[in-house]
Amino acid sequence: MTTRHSRDDVVATALDLLDEHGLADLTMRRLAAALDVQASALYWHVPNKQSLLALVADRILERARPVEHDHDWPARLRAESGALRDALLAYRDGAEVVSSTIALGLGASAAWVRLLEATATSDATLDERELAASVLLEFIVGHVFREQQQSHADAVGAAAPERALDRDLDGGRVFGFGVDLIVDGFRARVGARA
Amino acid sequence: MTTRHSRDDVVATALDLLDEHGLADLTMRRLAAALDVQASALYWHVPNKQSLLALVADRILERARPVEHDHDWPARLRAESGALRDALLAYRDGAEVVSSTIALGLGASAAWVRLLEATATSDATLDERELAASVLLEFIVGHVFREQQQSHADAVGAAAPERALDRDLDGGRVFGFGVDLIVDGFRARVGARA
DNA sequence: ACCTGAACACCGTTCAAGT
DNA sequence: ACCTGAACACCGTTCAAGT
């Protein structure tokens, strides 16, 4: 009678477990054990593991730091991208969790809206701004996914880094370069009209 | 004594199974059954499931159609990107399989080299060209991963598509837009110097 | 409202032993 | 060289039943 849990407890504990041991070790049974409960008890709080992960993904993205709106849109877009990357990096396997729920239309729409809003003062059409937000979000999540996969692979002990793809642990040069290319490409497209 | 297999048989059958039933159903036990063999027999051909998937990923990317080299580098870069996307789309969950091995430095280096070579005639430095190849490859794999995830989610039956992120089943507008932004961004950066 | 206990239908991997 | 058989240590999920 001491430990009756809420859905919030379950999600919070899942987030802790994720950060400590990674997604592979975030099983319903381990989560239950961390809550001092049988695995079957989790299914009272959540319909299945997938939905649980969607809740975890939302929590991860919620923590993305807010960004100042007083710069021009390219600077703001870069700042939003950096904030999202940092949020994903803040939890072990954060990008993979978010990626796995993004297709379900469950998570990440708040993040998408932030990227969309960032270009509000540009001369682009809404359609272009939506496409750009999607491109950027996909690049960000995909990139951090690979960043985190890599540091895990390195921990396990793989081959020595050779390609640029592999030697990106030095603070995300590929990330910055990619965001710059996308933002510059968007500016070129919009500017060509103005 | 009729069915003794080679490693190539195993990989080829894995590819068939992947395409027919998806990555979730590509288990060592099902693969063994498809080969009329015990699951343990697979471990003679391959050290573990991860390596098997890396071999499958290589096979998927090998089939990327060759691209003409007689256009300017931006056109070639776009063509290479399209060829890689088509290769990933040719097999069910192709992008996820490739994505899962890319971090290990096992698969995808051939694809990366193709993207690198495509900018050989540009005025960019080697470092810039390597970064651009990484950005493009990450965007391509990440995007197709999401495309394929999505069509799976739609098949299972999720909510109605609302965001641009979700209504991309109409032939990849986000993909084309993303590749254009990245290529244009790269051109802007290189052109600013010439 | 929240949880237990037991079961179902699976996994990847190891290893001695066979041919 | 290639495979079997049996086992180990797990999974996610369901469901009747308890408090």
JSON list of C-alpha atoms in Angstrom, two decimals, chain B residues 3-74:
[
{"chain": "B", "resi": 3, "resn": "THR", "atom": "CA", "xyz": [20.27, -28.10, -47.90]},
{"chain": "B", "resi": 4, "resn": "ARG", "atom": "CA", "xyz": [23.73, -27.00, -46.90]},
{"chain": "B", "resi": 5, "resn": "HIS", "atom": "CA", "xyz": [24.01, -23.28, -47.08]},
{"chain": "B", "resi": 6, "resn": "SER", "atom": "CA", "xyz": [26.58, -20.60, -47.73]},
{"chain": "B", "resi": 7, "resn": "ARG", "atom": "CA", "xyz": [26.80, -17.22, -46.13]},
{"chain": "B", "resi": 8, "resn": "ASP", "atom": "CA", "xyz": [25.48, -15.74, -49.35]},
{"chain": "B", "resi": 9, "resn": "ASP", "atom": "CA", "xyz": [22.37, -17.90, -49.15]},
{"chain": "B", "resi": 10, "resn": "VAL", "atom": "CA", "xyz": [21.78, -16.68, -45.64]},
{"chain": "B", "resi": 11, "resn": "VAL", "atom": "CA", "xyz": [22.09, -13.01, -46.57]},
{"chain": "B", "resi": 12, "resn": "ALA", "atom": "CA", "xyz": [19.97, -13.42, -49.70]},
{"chain": "B", "resi": 13, "resn": "THR", "atom": "CA", "xyz": [17.21, -15.15, -47.75]},
{"chain": "B", "resi": 14, "resn": "ALA", "atom": "CA", "xyz": [17.41, -12.47, -45.07]},
{"chain": "B", "resi": 15, "resn": "LEU", "atom": "CA", "xyz": [16.90, -9.84, -47.75]},
{"chain": "B", "resi": 16, "resn": "ASP", "atom": "CA", "xyz": [13.86, -11.70, -49.08]},
{"chain": "B", "resi": 17, "resn": "LEU", "atom": "CA", "xyz": [12.40, -12.03, -45.62]},
{"chain": "B", "resi": 18, "resn": "LEU", "atom": "CA", "xyz": [13.04, -8.36, -44.90]},
{"chain": "B", "resi": 19, "resn": "ASP", "atom": "CA", "xyz": [11.26, -7.28, -48.04]},
{"chain": "B", "resi": 20, "resn": "GLU", "atom": "CA", "xyz": [8.29, -9.55, -47.48]},
{"chain": "B", "resi": 21, "resn": "HIS", "atom": "CA", "xyz": [7.68, -9.14, -43.77]},
{"chain": "B", "resi": 22, "resn": "GLY", "atom": "CA", "xyz": [9.72, -6.18, -42.54]},
{"chain": "B", "resi": 23, "resn": "LEU", "atom": "CA", "xyz": [12.55, -5.81, -40.06]},
{"chain": "B", "resi": 24, "resn": "ALA", "atom": "CA", "xyz": [10.45, -6.63, -37.00]},
{"chain": "B", "resi": 25, "resn": "ASP", "atom": "CA", "xyz": [9.73, -10.08, -38.40]},
{"chain": "B", "resi": 26, "resn": "LEU", "atom": "CA", "xyz": [13.27, -10.71, -39.53]},
{"chain": "B", "resi": 27, "resn": "THR", "atom": "CA", "xyz": [14.30, -12.82, -36.56]},
{"chain": "B", "resi": 28, "resn": "MET", "atom": "CA", "xyz": [17.09, -15.34, -36.47]},
{"chain": "B", "resi": 29, "resn": "ARG", "atom": "CA", "xyz": [14.55, -18.06, -35.81]},
{"chain": "B", "resi": 30, "resn": "ARG", "atom": "CA", "xyz": [12.32, -17.15, -38.75]},
{"chain": "B", "resi": 31, "resn": "LEU", "atom": "CA", "xyz": [15.33, -16.82, -41.01]},
{"chain": "B", "resi": 32, "resn": "ALA", "atom": "CA", "xyz": [16.50, -20.25, -39.92]},
{"chain": "B", "resi": 33, "resn": "ALA", "atom": "CA", "xyz": [13.05, -21.67, -40.63]},
{"chain": "B", "resi": 34, "resn": "ALA", "atom": "CA", "xyz": [13.09, -20.15, -44.12]},
{"chain": "B", "resi": 35, "resn": "LEU", "atom": "CA", "xyz": [16.38, -21.95, -44.70]},
{"chain": "B", "resi": 36, "resn": "ASP", "atom": "CA", "xyz": [15.08, -25.22, -43.22]},
{"chain": "B", "resi": 37, "resn": "VAL", "atom": "CA", "xyz": [17.64, -25.15, -40.51]},
{"chain": "B", "resi": 38, "resn": "GLN", "atom": "CA", "xyz": [17.90, -24.65, -36.75]},
{"chain": "B", "resi": 39, "resn": "ALA", "atom": "CA", "xyz": [18.47, -21.11, -35.49]},
{"chain": "B", "resi": 40, "resn": "SER", "atom": "CA", "xyz": [21.79, -22.10, -34.02]},
{"chain": "B", "resi": 41, "resn": "ALA", "atom": "CA", "xyz": [23.04, -23.06, -37.49]},
{"chain": "B", "resi": 42, "resn": "LEU", "atom": "CA", "xyz": [23.07, -19.39, -38.49]},
{"chain": "B", "resi": 43, "resn": "TYR", "atom": "CA", "xyz": [25.87, -18.73, -36.03]},
{"chain": "B", "resi": 44, "resn": "TRP", "atom": "CA", "xyz": [28.19, -20.77, -38.11]},
{"chain": "B", "resi": 45, "resn": "HIS", "atom": "CA", "xyz": [27.73, -18.32, -41.01]},
{"chain": "B", "resi": 46, "resn": "VAL", "atom": "CA", "xyz": [27.60, -15.09, -39.08]},
{"chain": "B", "resi": 47, "resn": "PRO", "atom": "CA", "xyz": [28.82, -14.04, -35.62]},
{"chain": "B", "resi": 48, "resn": "ASN", "atom": "CA", "xyz": [25.57, -12.34, -34.62]},
{"chain": "B", "resi": 49, "resn": "LYS", "atom": "CA", "xyz": [22.44, -10.63, -35.89]},
{"chain": "B", "resi": 50, "resn": "GLN", "atom": "CA", "xyz": [24.05, -7.21, -36.10]},
{"chain": "B", "resi": 51, "resn": "SER", "atom": "CA", "xyz": [26.69, -8.40, -38.58]},
{"chain": "B", "resi": 52, "resn": "LEU", "atom": "CA", "xyz": [24.03, -10.12, -40.61]},
{"chain": "B", "resi": 53, "resn": "LEU", "atom": "CA", "xyz": [22.13, -6.84, -40.86]},
{"chain": "B", "resi": 54, "resn": "ALA", "atom": "CA", "xyz": [25.31, -5.06, -41.92]},
{"chain": "B", "resi": 55, "resn": "LEU", "atom": "CA", "xyz": [25.69, -7.53, -44.79]},
{"chain": "B", "resi": 56, "resn": "VAL", "atom": "CA", "xyz": [22.05, -6.99, -45.72]},
{"chain": "B", "resi": 57, "resn": "ALA", "atom": "CA", "xyz": [22.60, -3.21, -45.63]},
{"chain": "B", "resi": 58, "resn": "ASP", "atom": "CA", "xyz": [25.55, -3.49, -47.99]},
{"chain": "B", "resi": 59, "resn": "ARG", "atom": "CA", "xyz": [23.47, -5.52, -50.41]},
{"chain": "B", "resi": 60, "resn": "ILE", "atom": "CA", "xyz": [20.75, -2.88, -50.36]},
{"chain": "B", "resi": 61, "resn": "LEU", "atom": "CA", "xyz": [23.12, -0.03, -51.11]},
{"chain": "B", "resi": 62, "resn": "GLU", "atom": "CA", "xyz": [25.03, -2.00, -53.76]},
{"chain": "B", "resi": 63, "resn": "ARG", "atom": "CA", "xyz": [21.93, -1.96, -55.87]},
{"chain": "B", "resi": 64, "resn": "ALA", "atom": "CA", "xyz": [21.85, 1.83, -56.11]},
{"chain": "B", "resi": 65, "resn": "ARG", "atom": "CA", "xyz": [21.74, 2.62, -59.79]},
{"chain": "B", "resi": 66, "resn": "PRO", "atom": "CA", "xyz": [24.79, 4.33, -61.30]},
{"chain": "B", "resi": 67, "resn": "VAL", "atom": "CA", "xyz": [24.51, 7.98, -62.23]},
{"chain": "B", "resi": 68, "resn": "GLU", "atom": "CA", "xyz": [25.88, 9.85, -65.25]},
{"chain": "B", "resi": 69, "resn": "HIS", "atom": "CA", "xyz": [28.89, 12.03, -64.58]},
{"chain": "B", "resi": 70, "resn": "ASP", "atom": "CA", "xyz": [28.46, 14.40, -67.47]},
{"chain": "B", "resi": 71, "resn": "HIS", "atom": "CA", "xyz": [26.41, 17.08, -65.74]},
{"chain": "B", "resi": 72, "resn": "ASP", "atom": "CA", "xyz": [27.58, 19.82, -63.44]},
{"chain": "B", "resi": 73, "resn": "TRP", "atom": "CA", "xyz": [28.21, 18.83, -59.83]},
{"chain": "B", "resi": 74, "resn": "PRO", "atom": "CA", "xyz": [24.90, 20.13, -58.39]}
]
